[in-house]
Amino acid sequence: MKRLPLLPWFLGLWLACEPTPGLEHDAGSEGIHDAGDLPASADGPQDLPEDAAPPPPRDIPGIDARDPGPDGGTVDLPDPGPLPDRDFSTPEGITLAGRHVVVANPDFRYDGQRMVFGTGFLTVVDRGSRQVVQRIALPCRNPQEVSWDGTRLWALCSGETTFDGTLVRPAGQAALVGLDRSGDPFRIVAWMPIVPSPTHPLVGYPSSMAFLDGRAYLASGTTAALLVADLEAGHLLRSPDAPLSLESLGLGGLADQDTVKVLTGPPGVLLAGSFNRDRVLAFRLPGGAPDPIQSLEVGVEGMLDGVLDLAWRPGGTPELYVLLGLAQRVVAVSDLLGAPRVDDRFAVTGTMPNRILLDRDRLWILDSGDNRVTAVDADTGRPLEVRALMPPGTNPYAMAAGDWEGRPELYVTGLRSNSLWVFDADTGDLLAQVPPVP
């Protein structure tokens, strides 16, 4: 059995290396610790005060358009609390929504014993002016992911966890929040709370999401399970009380610790990566039950290499890229649904890689420990000269890429610099930092 998960693993190292030094060191530095020295937590130990109570509800106009309140459009939501003064606060997930960049801010700090979360919020940046045009307080803790489906913006709040010395468990309420462009420029229109289950205490803490046929599939960060949300109806089809277990696909049961990354693959197919078991799965969901297509071991037998991220390349060869965070390399898979071929040395990463991103004919690799994003050829894995560099202490977390006014651009969130970085995706030149450096 492999060791317990740590996702995102560099965040655990960030906690272990307080104060600031540690993440800026090169590989092999004394600031970098083996994951076995750290608590087995998705985000480090987060014990909550025993007297912690949920914030009181308040009326927010226009929430959940499918079920308006008696006054024509209000429902009770938890009060998110006051927003921090700065534009970003420990920014993580990022997406592009037309002319806007949207960033998820968990607003956390480490008090020496546990993670403490403030008001989670979204920051909306105009891609043309590079100005923050909106901040949206969310009625849930720890928003880590945000995605734009062409119609709505979806923010995934993971909630919090506790660590008992052996297992990491969800604690408190997570949620999936939907926003549309009827606001200025966005407005909350749907809220789906995700409450921990006494029946399945490890199910919850959703930390990645994929969209397929009008549904959101939310992967648990604490065990091998999926939650399912009907996006049109605005409610959960599979909650922590009745999750989709991935045990039938070769992963552990609902009482086993794992962290799962989920991604939409070929038409009608979902892909999942298991941190704990170094496996990649392809499956369909006819009738709601997982129907396996492929299951691949992508790590070294007997080792914990840690699947952190996936990237799908439709019509290309290779077609699937797998980031192994602890092994610091990228695996590439060809003909996944047929006779798969695995290149387990496709590319080597830098220190503390956290994300990969397919962008045209290249694959971007984000190395948080090296404060950089580098590119490799998507066909061969050959390193390319283009790279996006950030100062020590930035600790980039996630990225997005897209054209703006004819220029390809790369957007990167700085977890510890509380900023957004914008680069020319062809040259790696820095175009802007938001907020700008005084």
GROMACS .gro file of C-alpha atoms in nm:
model
  438
    1MET     CA    1   0.000   0.000   0.000
    2LYS     CA    2   0.126   0.342  -0.091
    3ARG     CA    3   0.139   0.635   0.145
    4LEU     CA    4  -0.143   0.879   0.198
    5PRO     CA    5  -0.214   1.169  -0.037
    6LEU     CA    6  -0.093   1.525  -0.011
    7LEU     CA    7  -0.265   1.753  -0.263
    8PRO     CA    8  -0.158   2.005  -0.358
    9TRP     CA    9   0.165   1.865  -0.218
   10PHE     CA   10   0.368   2.183  -0.250
   11LEU     CA   11   0.115   2.358  -0.025
   12GLY     CA   12   0.196   2.110   0.248
   13LEU     CA   13   0.562   2.190   0.194
   14TRP     CA   14   0.479   2.559   0.209
   15LEU     CA   15   0.328   2.500   0.553
   16ALA     CA   16   0.619   2.286   0.664
   17CYS     CA   17   0.868   2.550   0.554
   18GLU     CA   18   0.718   2.849   0.736
   19PRO     CA   19   0.834   3.121   0.744
   20THR     CA   20   0.875   3.218   0.379
   21PRO     CA   21   1.206   3.047   0.282
   22GLY     CA   22   1.185   2.694   0.149
   23LEU     CA   23   0.976   2.705  -0.164
   24GLU     CA   24   1.226   2.917  -0.347
   25HIS     CA   25   1.509   2.666  -0.308
   26ASP     CA   26   1.636   2.452  -0.589
   27ALA     CA   27   1.580   2.077  -0.587
   28GLY     CA   28   1.786   1.910  -0.322
   29SER     CA   29   1.791   2.214  -0.094
   30GLU     CA   30   1.742   2.167   0.275
   31GLY     CA   31   1.415   2.359   0.243
   32ILE     CA   32   1.256   2.073   0.049
   33HIS     CA   33   1.125   1.789   0.263
   34ASP     CA   34   1.017   1.437   0.178
   35ALA     CA   35   0.639   1.404   0.171
   36GLY     CA   36   0.662   1.126   0.425
   37ASP     CA   37   0.762   1.384   0.686
   38LEU     CA   38   0.435   1.571   0.647
   39PRO     CA   39   0.076   1.513   0.758
   40ALA     CA   40  -0.130   1.322   0.501
   41SER     CA   41  -0.365   1.606   0.421
   42ALA     CA   42  -0.496   1.757   0.104
   43ASP     CA   43  -0.402   2.095   0.243
   44GLY     CA   44  -0.226   2.021   0.570
   45PRO     CA   45  -0.389   1.980   0.912
   46GLN     CA   46  -0.693   2.199   0.955
   47ASP     CA   47  -0.845   2.128   1.297
   48LEU     CA   48  -1.146   2.347   1.354
   49PRO     CA   49  -1.232   2.510   1.686
   50GLU     CA   50  -1.484   2.300   1.877
   51ASP     CA   51  -1.711   2.600   1.922
   52ALA     CA   52  -1.700   2.696   1.555
   53ALA     CA   53  -2.049   2.769   1.423
   54PRO     CA   54  -2.168   2.834   1.068
   55PRO     CA   55  -2.221   3.200   0.986
   56PRO     CA   56  -2.579   3.325   1.006
   57PRO     CA   57  -2.785   3.323   0.684
   58ARG     CA   58  -2.875   3.635   0.495
   59ASP     CA   59  -3.095   3.717   0.197
   60ILE     CA   60  -2.907   3.773  -0.128
   61PRO     CA   61  -3.115   3.883  -0.431
   62GLY     CA   62  -3.124   3.664  -0.737
   63ILE     CA   63  -2.979   3.342  -0.595
   64ASP     CA   64  -3.099   3.023  -0.763
   65ALA     CA   65  -3.316   3.136  -1.051
   66ARG     CA   66  -3.484   2.793  -1.073
   67ASP     CA   67  -3.657   2.839  -0.737
   68PRO     CA   68  -3.719   3.207  -0.657
   69GLY     CA   69  -3.822   3.303  -0.309
   70PRO     CA   70  -4.158   3.455  -0.216
   71ASP     CA   71  -4.036   3.805  -0.296
   72GLY     CA   72  -3.948   3.705  -0.652
   73GLY     CA   73  -3.583   3.610  -0.622
   74THR     CA   74  -3.421   3.561  -0.283
   75VAL     CA   75  -3.303   3.258  -0.091
   76ASP     CA   76  -3.110   3.228   0.232
   77LEU     CA   77  -2.735   3.186   0.198
   78PRO     CA   78  -2.464   3.176   0.461
   79ASP     CA   79  -2.313   3.518   0.511
   80PRO     CA   80  -1.971   3.500   0.345
   81GLY     CA   81  -1.827   3.759   0.580
   82PRO     CA   82  -1.621   4.066   0.493
   83LEU     CA   83  -1.386   4.063   0.198
   84PRO     CA   84  -1.016   4.124   0.269
   85ASP     CA   85  -0.869   4.455   0.159
   86ARG     CA   86  -0.650   4.314  -0.118
   87ASP     CA   87  -0.759   4.214  -0.469
   88PHE     CA   88  -0.634   3.856  -0.427
   89SER     CA   89  -0.586   3.637  -0.122
   90THR     CA   90  -0.389   3.311  -0.169
   91PRO     CA   91  -0.520   3.281  -0.528
   92GLU     CA   92  -0.544   2.930  -0.672
   93GLY     CA   93  -0.777   2.822  -0.955
   94ILE     CA   94  -0.817   3.032  -1.270
   95THR     CA   95  -1.031   3.034  -1.585
   96LEU     CA   96  -1.095   3.255  -1.887
   97ALA     CA   97  -1.451   3.376  -1.949
   98GLY     CA   98  -1.457   3.585  -2.264
   99ARG     CA   99  -1.289   3.918  -2.193
  100HIS     CA  100  -1.242   3.831  -1.826
  101VAL     CA  101  -0.995   3.631  -1.619
  102VAL     CA  102  -1.158   3.485  -1.309
  103VAL     CA  103  -0.949   3.373  -1.011
  104ALA     CA  104  -1.056   3.171  -0.705
  105ASN     CA  105  -0.926   3.297  -0.369
  106PRO     CA  106  -0.945   3.065  -0.064
  107ASP     CA  107  -0.814   3.341   0.167
  108PHE     CA  108  -0.629   3.110   0.404
  109ARG     CA  109  -0.348   3.144   0.652
  110TYR     CA  110  -0.157   2.903   0.871
  111ASP     CA  111  -0.158   2.989   1.240
  112GLY     CA  112   0.113   2.738   1.332
  113GLN     CA  113  -0.129   2.456   1.411
  114ARG     CA  114  -0.404   2.458   1.150
  115MET     CA  115  -0.531   2.619   0.834
  116VAL     CA  116  -0.762   2.912   0.899
  117PHE     CA  117  -0.993   3.023   0.618
  118GLY     CA  118  -1.141   3.368   0.576
  119THR     CA  119  -1.397   3.479   0.320
  120GLY     CA  120  -1.358   3.289  -0.006
  121PHE     CA  121  -1.409   3.502  -0.313
  122LEU     CA  122  -1.362   3.538  -0.688
  123THR     CA  123  -1.157   3.814  -0.848
  124VAL     CA  124  -1.260   3.923  -1.198
  125VAL     CA  125  -0.995   4.095  -1.412
  126ASP     CA  126  -1.059   4.266  -1.746
  127ARG     CA  127  -0.817   4.116  -1.997
  128GLY     CA  128  -0.789   4.440  -2.193
  129SER     CA  129  -0.731   4.692  -1.916
  130ARG     CA  130  -0.562   4.446  -1.673
  131GLN     CA  131  -0.782   4.598  -1.404
  132VAL     CA  132  -0.980   4.423  -1.131
  133VAL     CA  133  -1.344   4.495  -1.217
  134GLN     CA  134  -1.526   4.282  -0.958
  135ARG     CA  135  -1.475   4.079  -0.642
  136ILE     CA  136  -1.747   3.831  -0.550
  137ALA     CA  137  -1.777   3.697  -0.196
  138LEU     CA  138  -1.880   3.331  -0.197
  139PRO     CA  139  -2.109   3.170   0.062
  140CYS     CA  140  -1.866   2.883   0.123
  141ARG     CA  141  -1.510   2.821   0.242
  142ASN     CA  142  -1.197   2.744   0.044
  143PRO     CA  143  -1.280   2.799  -0.327
  144GLN     CA  144  -1.000   2.618  -0.509
  145GLU     CA  145  -1.135   2.574  -0.862
  146VAL     CA  146  -1.328   2.788  -1.108
  147SER     CA  147  -1.447   2.701  -1.459
  148TRP     CA  148  -1.641   2.870  -1.740
  149ASP     CA  149  -1.872   2.648  -1.947
  150GLY     CA  150  -1.964   2.914  -2.203
  151THR     CA  151  -2.283   3.010  -2.022
  152ARG     CA  152  -2.210   3.002  -1.654
  153LEU     CA  153  -1.915   3.038  -1.424
  154TRP     CA  154  -1.878   2.755  -1.171
  155ALA     CA  155  -1.680   2.794  -0.850
  156LEU     CA  156  -1.598   2.488  -0.641
  157CYS     CA  157  -1.553   2.543  -0.269
  158SER     CA  158  -1.374   2.246  -0.114
  159GLY     CA  159  -1.462   2.327   0.246
  160GLU     CA  160  -1.224   2.235   0.526
  161THR     CA  161  -1.063   1.921   0.666
  162THR     CA  162  -0.947   1.775   0.994
  163PHE     CA  163  -0.652   1.541   1.049
  164ASP     CA  164  -0.656   1.282   1.329
  165GLY     CA  165  -0.296   1.168   1.282
  166THR     CA  166  -0.400   0.896   1.037
  167LEU     CA  167  -0.678   1.016   0.807
  168VAL     CA  168  -0.783   1.345   0.657
  169ARG     CA  169  -1.159   1.398   0.677
  170PRO     CA  170  -1.390   1.662   0.531
  171ALA     CA  171  -1.515   1.910   0.790
  172GLY     CA  172  -1.776   2.175   0.735
  173GLN     CA  173  -1.975   2.249   0.425
  174ALA     CA  174  -1.840   2.253   0.069
  175ALA     CA  175  -2.042   2.387  -0.225
  176LEU     CA  176  -2.071   2.434  -0.599
  177VAL     CA  177  -2.166   2.792  -0.688
  178GLY     CA  178  -2.298   2.905  -1.028
  179LEU     CA  179  -2.273   3.258  -1.166
  180ASP     CA  180  -2.394   3.417  -1.488
  181ARG     CA  181  -2.334   3.748  -1.667
  182SER     CA  182  -2.652   3.920  -1.550
  183GLY     CA  183  -2.450   4.101  -1.284
  184ASP     CA  184  -2.158   4.342  -1.308
  185PRO     CA  185  -2.018   4.140  -1.480
  186PHE     CA  186  -2.113   3.825  -1.284
  187ARG     CA  187  -2.391   3.739  -1.040
  188ILE     CA  188  -2.456   3.431  -0.825
  189VAL     CA  189  -2.756   3.238  -0.956
  190ALA     CA  190  -2.709   2.886  -0.813
  191TRP     CA  191  -2.575   2.740  -0.491
  192MET     CA  192  -2.546   2.368  -0.419
  193PRO     CA  193  -2.422   2.295  -0.065
  194ILE     CA  194  -2.224   1.973  -0.004
  195VAL     CA  195  -2.259   1.850   0.353
  196PRO     CA  196  -2.029   1.584   0.506
  197SER     CA  197  -2.190   1.245   0.557
  198PRO     CA  198  -2.187   1.045   0.881
  199THR     CA  199  -2.227   0.731   0.668
  200HIS     CA  200  -1.920   0.799   0.453
  201PRO     CA  201  -1.700   1.028   0.663
  202LEU     CA  202  -1.414   1.037   0.408
  203VAL     CA  203  -1.635   1.144   0.118
  204GLY     CA  204  -1.633   1.515   0.046
  205TYR     CA  205  -1.374   1.792   0.018
  206PRO     CA  206  -1.428   1.815  -0.361
  207SER     CA  207  -1.110   1.947  -0.518
  208SER     CA  208  -1.151   1.906  -0.895
  209MET     CA  209  -1.443   1.910  -1.137
  210ALA     CA  210  -1.532   1.805  -1.490
  211PHE     CA  211  -1.841   1.873  -1.701
  212LEU     CA  212  -2.023   1.622  -1.920
  213ASP     CA  213  -2.376   1.623  -2.063
  214GLY     CA  214  -2.509   1.896  -1.838
  215ARG     CA  215  -2.363   1.753  -1.521
  216ALA     CA  216  -2.068   1.842  -1.303
  217TYR     CA  217  -1.857   1.557  -1.168
  218LEU     CA  218  -1.680   1.661  -0.849
  219ALA     CA  219  -1.384   1.449  -0.743
  220SER     CA  220  -1.316   1.399  -0.374
  221GLY     CA  221  -0.983   1.509  -0.234
  222THR     CA  222  -1.004   1.262   0.054
  223THR     CA  223  -1.118   0.931  -0.101
  224ALA     CA  224  -1.185   0.770  -0.442
  225ALA     CA  225  -1.535   0.901  -0.504
  226LEU     CA  226  -1.728   1.138  -0.725
  227LEU     CA  227  -2.019   1.365  -0.643
  228VAL     CA  228  -2.259   1.458  -0.924
  229ALA     CA  229  -2.452   1.782  -0.978
  230ASP     CA  230  -2.731   1.850  -1.228
  231LEU     CA  231  -2.636   2.195  -1.354
  232GLU     CA  232  -2.971   2.283  -1.510
  233ALA     CA  233  -3.181   2.176  -1.212
  234GLY     CA  234  -2.928   2.315  -0.968
  235HIS     CA  235  -2.906   2.026  -0.724
  236LEU     CA  236  -2.687   1.728  -0.635
  237LEU     CA  237  -2.772   1.392  -0.788
  238ARG     CA  238  -2.503   1.211  -0.587
  239SER     CA  239  -2.414   1.362  -0.250
  240PRO     CA  240  -2.165   1.246   0.016
  241ASP     CA  241  -2.444   1.024   0.151
  242ALA     CA  242  -2.470   0.841  -0.183
  243PRO     CA  243  -2.149   0.905  -0.382
  244LEU     CA  244  -2.016   0.733  -0.691
  245SER     CA  245  -1.744   0.504  -0.560
  246LEU     CA  246  -1.452   0.434  -0.794
  247GLU     CA  247  -1.366   0.108  -0.620
  248SER     CA  248  -1.506  -0.097  -0.911
  249LEU     CA  249  -1.250   0.072  -1.137
  250GLY     CA  250  -0.956  -0.056  -0.932
  251LEU     CA  251  -0.918   0.214  -0.670
  252GLY     CA  252  -0.975   0.188  -0.295
  253GLY     CA  253  -1.310   0.186  -0.122
  254LEU     CA  254  -1.487   0.472   0.050
  255ALA     CA  255  -1.300   0.401   0.374
  256ASP     CA  256  -0.959   0.437   0.205
  257GLN     CA  257  -0.771   0.765   0.170
  258ASP     CA  258  -0.705   0.898  -0.179
  259THR     CA  259  -0.714   1.217  -0.383
  260VAL     CA  260  -0.874   1.206  -0.728
  261LYS     CA  261  -0.830   1.438  -1.024
  262VAL     CA  262  -1.117   1.426  -1.277
  263LEU     CA  263  -1.118   1.546  -1.638
  264THR     CA  264  -1.339   1.523  -1.945
  265GLY     CA  265  -1.176   1.305  -2.210
  266PRO     CA  266  -1.304   1.164  -2.542
  267PRO     CA  267  -1.676   1.215  -2.617
  268GLY     CA  268  -1.884   1.061  -2.339
  269VAL     CA  269  -1.577   0.956  -2.140
  270LEU     CA  270  -1.446   1.076  -1.804
  271LEU     CA  271  -1.083   1.044  -1.699
  272ALA     CA  272  -0.964   1.018  -1.340
  273GLY     CA  273  -0.621   1.012  -1.182
  274SER     CA  274  -0.550   0.860  -0.840
  275PHE     CA  275  -0.279   1.026  -0.633
  276ASN     CA  276  -0.250   0.738  -0.391
  277ARG     CA  277  -0.238   0.455  -0.644
  278ASP     CA  278  -0.067   0.620  -0.940
  279ARG     CA  279  -0.345   0.507  -1.171
  280VAL     CA  280  -0.530   0.671  -1.458
  281LEU     CA  281  -0.883   0.556  -1.540
  282ALA     CA  282  -1.111   0.604  -1.840
  283PHE     CA  283  -1.479   0.521  -1.793
  284ARG     CA  284  -1.833   0.594  -1.899
  285LEU     CA  285  -2.137   0.630  -1.678
  286PRO     CA  286  -2.429   0.451  -1.848
  287GLY     CA  287  -2.720   0.454  -1.608
  288GLY     CA  288  -2.505   0.639  -1.355
  289ALA     CA  289  -2.270   0.348  -1.266
  290PRO     CA  290  -1.903   0.361  -1.370
  291ASP     CA  291  -1.833   0.141  -1.674
  292PRO     CA  292  -1.456   0.086  -1.703
  293ILE     CA  293  -1.279   0.132  -2.035
  294GLN     CA  294  -0.914   0.155  -1.929
  295SER     CA  295  -0.705   0.146  -1.613
  296LEU     CA  296  -0.333   0.219  -1.631
  297GLU     CA  297  -0.054   0.217  -1.374
  298VAL     CA  298   0.153   0.526  -1.453
  299GLY     CA  299   0.395   0.525  -1.160
  300VAL     CA  300   0.687   0.309  -1.055
  301GLU     CA  301   0.575  -0.009  -0.883
  302GLY     CA  302   0.613   0.016  -0.507
  303MET     CA  303   0.662   0.393  -0.512
  304LEU     CA  304   0.427   0.683  -0.456
  305ASP     CA  305   0.471   0.911  -0.759
  306GLY     CA  306   0.146   1.101  -0.703
  307VAL     CA  307  -0.088   1.186  -0.993
  308LEU     CA  308  -0.149   1.560  -0.954
  309ASP     CA  309  -0.291   1.674  -1.287
  310LEU     CA  310  -0.411   1.552  -1.627
  311ALA     CA  311  -0.430   1.712  -1.973
  312TRP     CA  312  -0.629   1.567  -2.264
  313ARG     CA  313  -0.532   1.627  -2.628
  314PRO     CA  314  -0.811   1.530  -2.868
  315GLY     CA  315  -0.684   1.393  -3.200
  316GLY     CA  316  -0.319   1.413  -3.104
  317THR     CA  317  -0.040   1.169  -3.031
  318PRO     CA  318   0.024   1.145  -2.742
  319GLU     CA  319  -0.331   1.225  -2.631
  320LEU     CA  320  -0.309   1.213  -2.253
  321TYR     CA  321  -0.050   1.377  -2.027
  322VAL     CA  322  -0.016   1.286  -1.659
  323LEU     CA  323   0.172   1.498  -1.408
  324LEU     CA  324   0.342   1.292  -1.135
  325GLY     CA  325   0.416   1.552  -0.870
  326LEU     CA  326   0.632   1.354  -0.631
  327ALA     CA  327   0.830   1.191  -0.915
  328GLN     CA  328   0.873   1.530  -1.086
  329ARG     CA  329   0.797   1.404  -1.433
  330VAL     CA  330   0.523   1.389  -1.696
  331VAL     CA  331   0.395   1.062  -1.841
  332ALA     CA  332   0.238   1.058  -2.188
  333VAL     CA  333  -0.018   0.803  -2.311
  334SER     CA  334  -0.113   0.725  -2.670
  335ASP     CA  335  -0.417   0.524  -2.788
  336LEU     CA  336  -0.569   0.532  -2.441
  337LEU     CA  337  -0.895   0.361  -2.537
  338GLY     CA  338  -0.732   0.098  -2.756
  339ALA     CA  339  -0.390  -0.057  -2.702
  340PRO     CA  340  -0.232   0.213  -2.483
  341ARG     CA  341   0.134   0.302  -2.511
  342VAL     CA  342   0.291   0.471  -2.210
  343ASP     CA  343   0.596   0.695  -2.228
  344ASP     CA  344   0.691   0.719  -1.861
  345ARG     CA  345   0.977   0.961  -1.928
  346PHE     CA  346   0.803   1.204  -2.161
  347ALA     CA  347   0.922   1.512  -1.973
  348VAL     CA  348   1.102   1.608  -1.654
  349THR     CA  349   0.963   1.886  -1.437
  350GLY     CA  350   1.125   2.130  -1.197
  351THR     CA  351   1.072   2.157  -0.823
  352MET     CA  352   0.723   2.106  -0.683
  353PRO     CA  353   0.524   2.088  -1.007
  354ASN     CA  354   0.154   2.150  -0.955
  355ARG     CA  355  -0.021   2.187  -1.293
  356ILE     CA  356   0.012   2.107  -1.662
  357LEU     CA  357  -0.175   2.279  -1.945
  358LEU     CA  358  -0.204   2.191  -2.313
  359ASP     CA  359  -0.175   2.503  -2.528
  360ARG     CA  360  -0.168   2.455  -2.906
  361ASP     CA  361   0.144   2.250  -2.988
  362ARG     CA  362   0.302   2.278  -2.645
  363LEU     CA  363   0.251   2.155  -2.292
  364TRP     CA  364   0.307   2.405  -2.012
  365ILE     CA  365   0.446   2.276  -1.681
  366LEU     CA  366   0.402   2.490  -1.371
  367ASP     CA  367   0.681   2.448  -1.115
  368SER     CA  368   0.578   2.619  -0.793
  369GLY     CA  369   0.909   2.560  -0.617
  370ASP     CA  370   1.107   2.715  -0.902
  371ASN     CA  371   0.862   3.004  -0.951
  372ARG     CA  372   0.829   2.939  -1.322
  373VAL     CA  373   0.625   2.790  -1.604
  374THR     CA  374   0.817   2.606  -1.875
  375ALA     CA  375   0.705   2.453  -2.205
  376VAL     CA  376   0.776   2.125  -2.382
  377ASP     CA  377   0.683   2.010  -2.732
  378ALA     CA  378   0.347   1.830  -2.710
  379ASP     CA  379   0.459   1.566  -2.963
  380THR     CA  380   0.804   1.479  -2.829
  381GLY     CA  381   0.838   1.625  -2.479
  382ARG     CA  382   1.143   1.817  -2.596
  383PRO     CA  383   1.202   2.128  -2.382
  384LEU     CA  384   1.127   2.455  -2.557
  385GLU     CA  385   1.312   2.778  -2.493
  386VAL     CA  386   1.002   2.975  -2.391
  387ARG     CA  387   0.947   3.009  -2.019
  388ALA     CA  388   0.758   3.239  -1.785
  389LEU     CA  389   0.962   3.343  -1.481
  390MET     CA  390   0.840   3.494  -1.154
  391PRO     CA  391   1.031   3.627  -0.852
  392PRO     CA  392   1.117   3.404  -0.552
  393GLY     CA  393   0.824   3.373  -0.317
  394THR     CA  394   0.558   3.391  -0.591
  395ASN     CA  395   0.483   3.018  -0.573
  396PRO     CA  396   0.258   2.997  -0.882
  397TYR     CA  397  -0.041   2.767  -0.839
  398ALA     CA  398  -0.253   2.740  -1.158
  399MET     CA  399  -0.264   2.877  -1.512
  400ALA     CA  400  -0.484   2.942  -1.814
  401ALA     CA  401  -0.401   3.027  -2.175
  402GLY     CA  402  -0.589   3.199  -2.455
  403ASP     CA  403  -0.565   3.457  -2.732
  404TRP     CA  404  -0.642   3.821  -2.662
  405GLU     CA  405  -0.658   4.066  -2.953
  406GLY     CA  406  -0.451   3.833  -3.169
  407ARG     CA  407  -0.181   3.762  -2.911
  408PRO     CA  408  -0.151   3.429  -2.724
  409GLU     CA  409  -0.134   3.494  -2.352
  410LEU     CA  410  -0.057   3.286  -2.044
  411TYR     CA  411  -0.217   3.374  -1.709
  412VAL     CA  412  -0.069   3.245  -1.382
  413THR     CA  413  -0.187   3.284  -1.022
  414GLY     CA  414   0.072   3.364  -0.755
  415LEU     CA  415  -0.031   3.183  -0.437
  416ARG     CA  416   0.203   3.368  -0.202
  417SER     CA  417   0.244   3.692  -0.395
  418ASN     CA  418  -0.137   3.746  -0.399
  419SER     CA  419  -0.125   3.844  -0.764
  420LEU     CA  420  -0.205   3.749  -1.122
  421TRP     CA  421   0.075   3.730  -1.378
  422VAL     CA  422   0.021   3.778  -1.752
  423PHE     CA  423   0.279   3.659  -2.006
  424ASP     CA  424   0.317   3.651  -2.382
  425ALA     CA  425   0.267   3.279  -2.450
  426ASP     CA  426   0.501   3.284  -2.751
  427THR     CA  427   0.799   3.462  -2.594
  428GLY     CA  428   0.747   3.423  -2.218
  429ASP     CA  429   0.778   3.801  -2.176
  430LEU     CA  430   0.597   3.947  -1.878
  431LEU     CA  431   0.309   4.167  -1.994
  432ALA     CA  432   0.152   4.262  -1.664
  433GLN     CA  433   0.127   4.189  -1.294
  434VAL     CA  434  -0.209   4.248  -1.128
  435PRO     CA  435  -0.207   4.440  -0.904
  436PRO     CA  436   0.094   4.623  -1.049
  437VAL     CA  437   0.407   4.651  -0.840
  438PRO     CA  438   0.425   5.003  -0.686
   0.00000   0.00000   0.00000
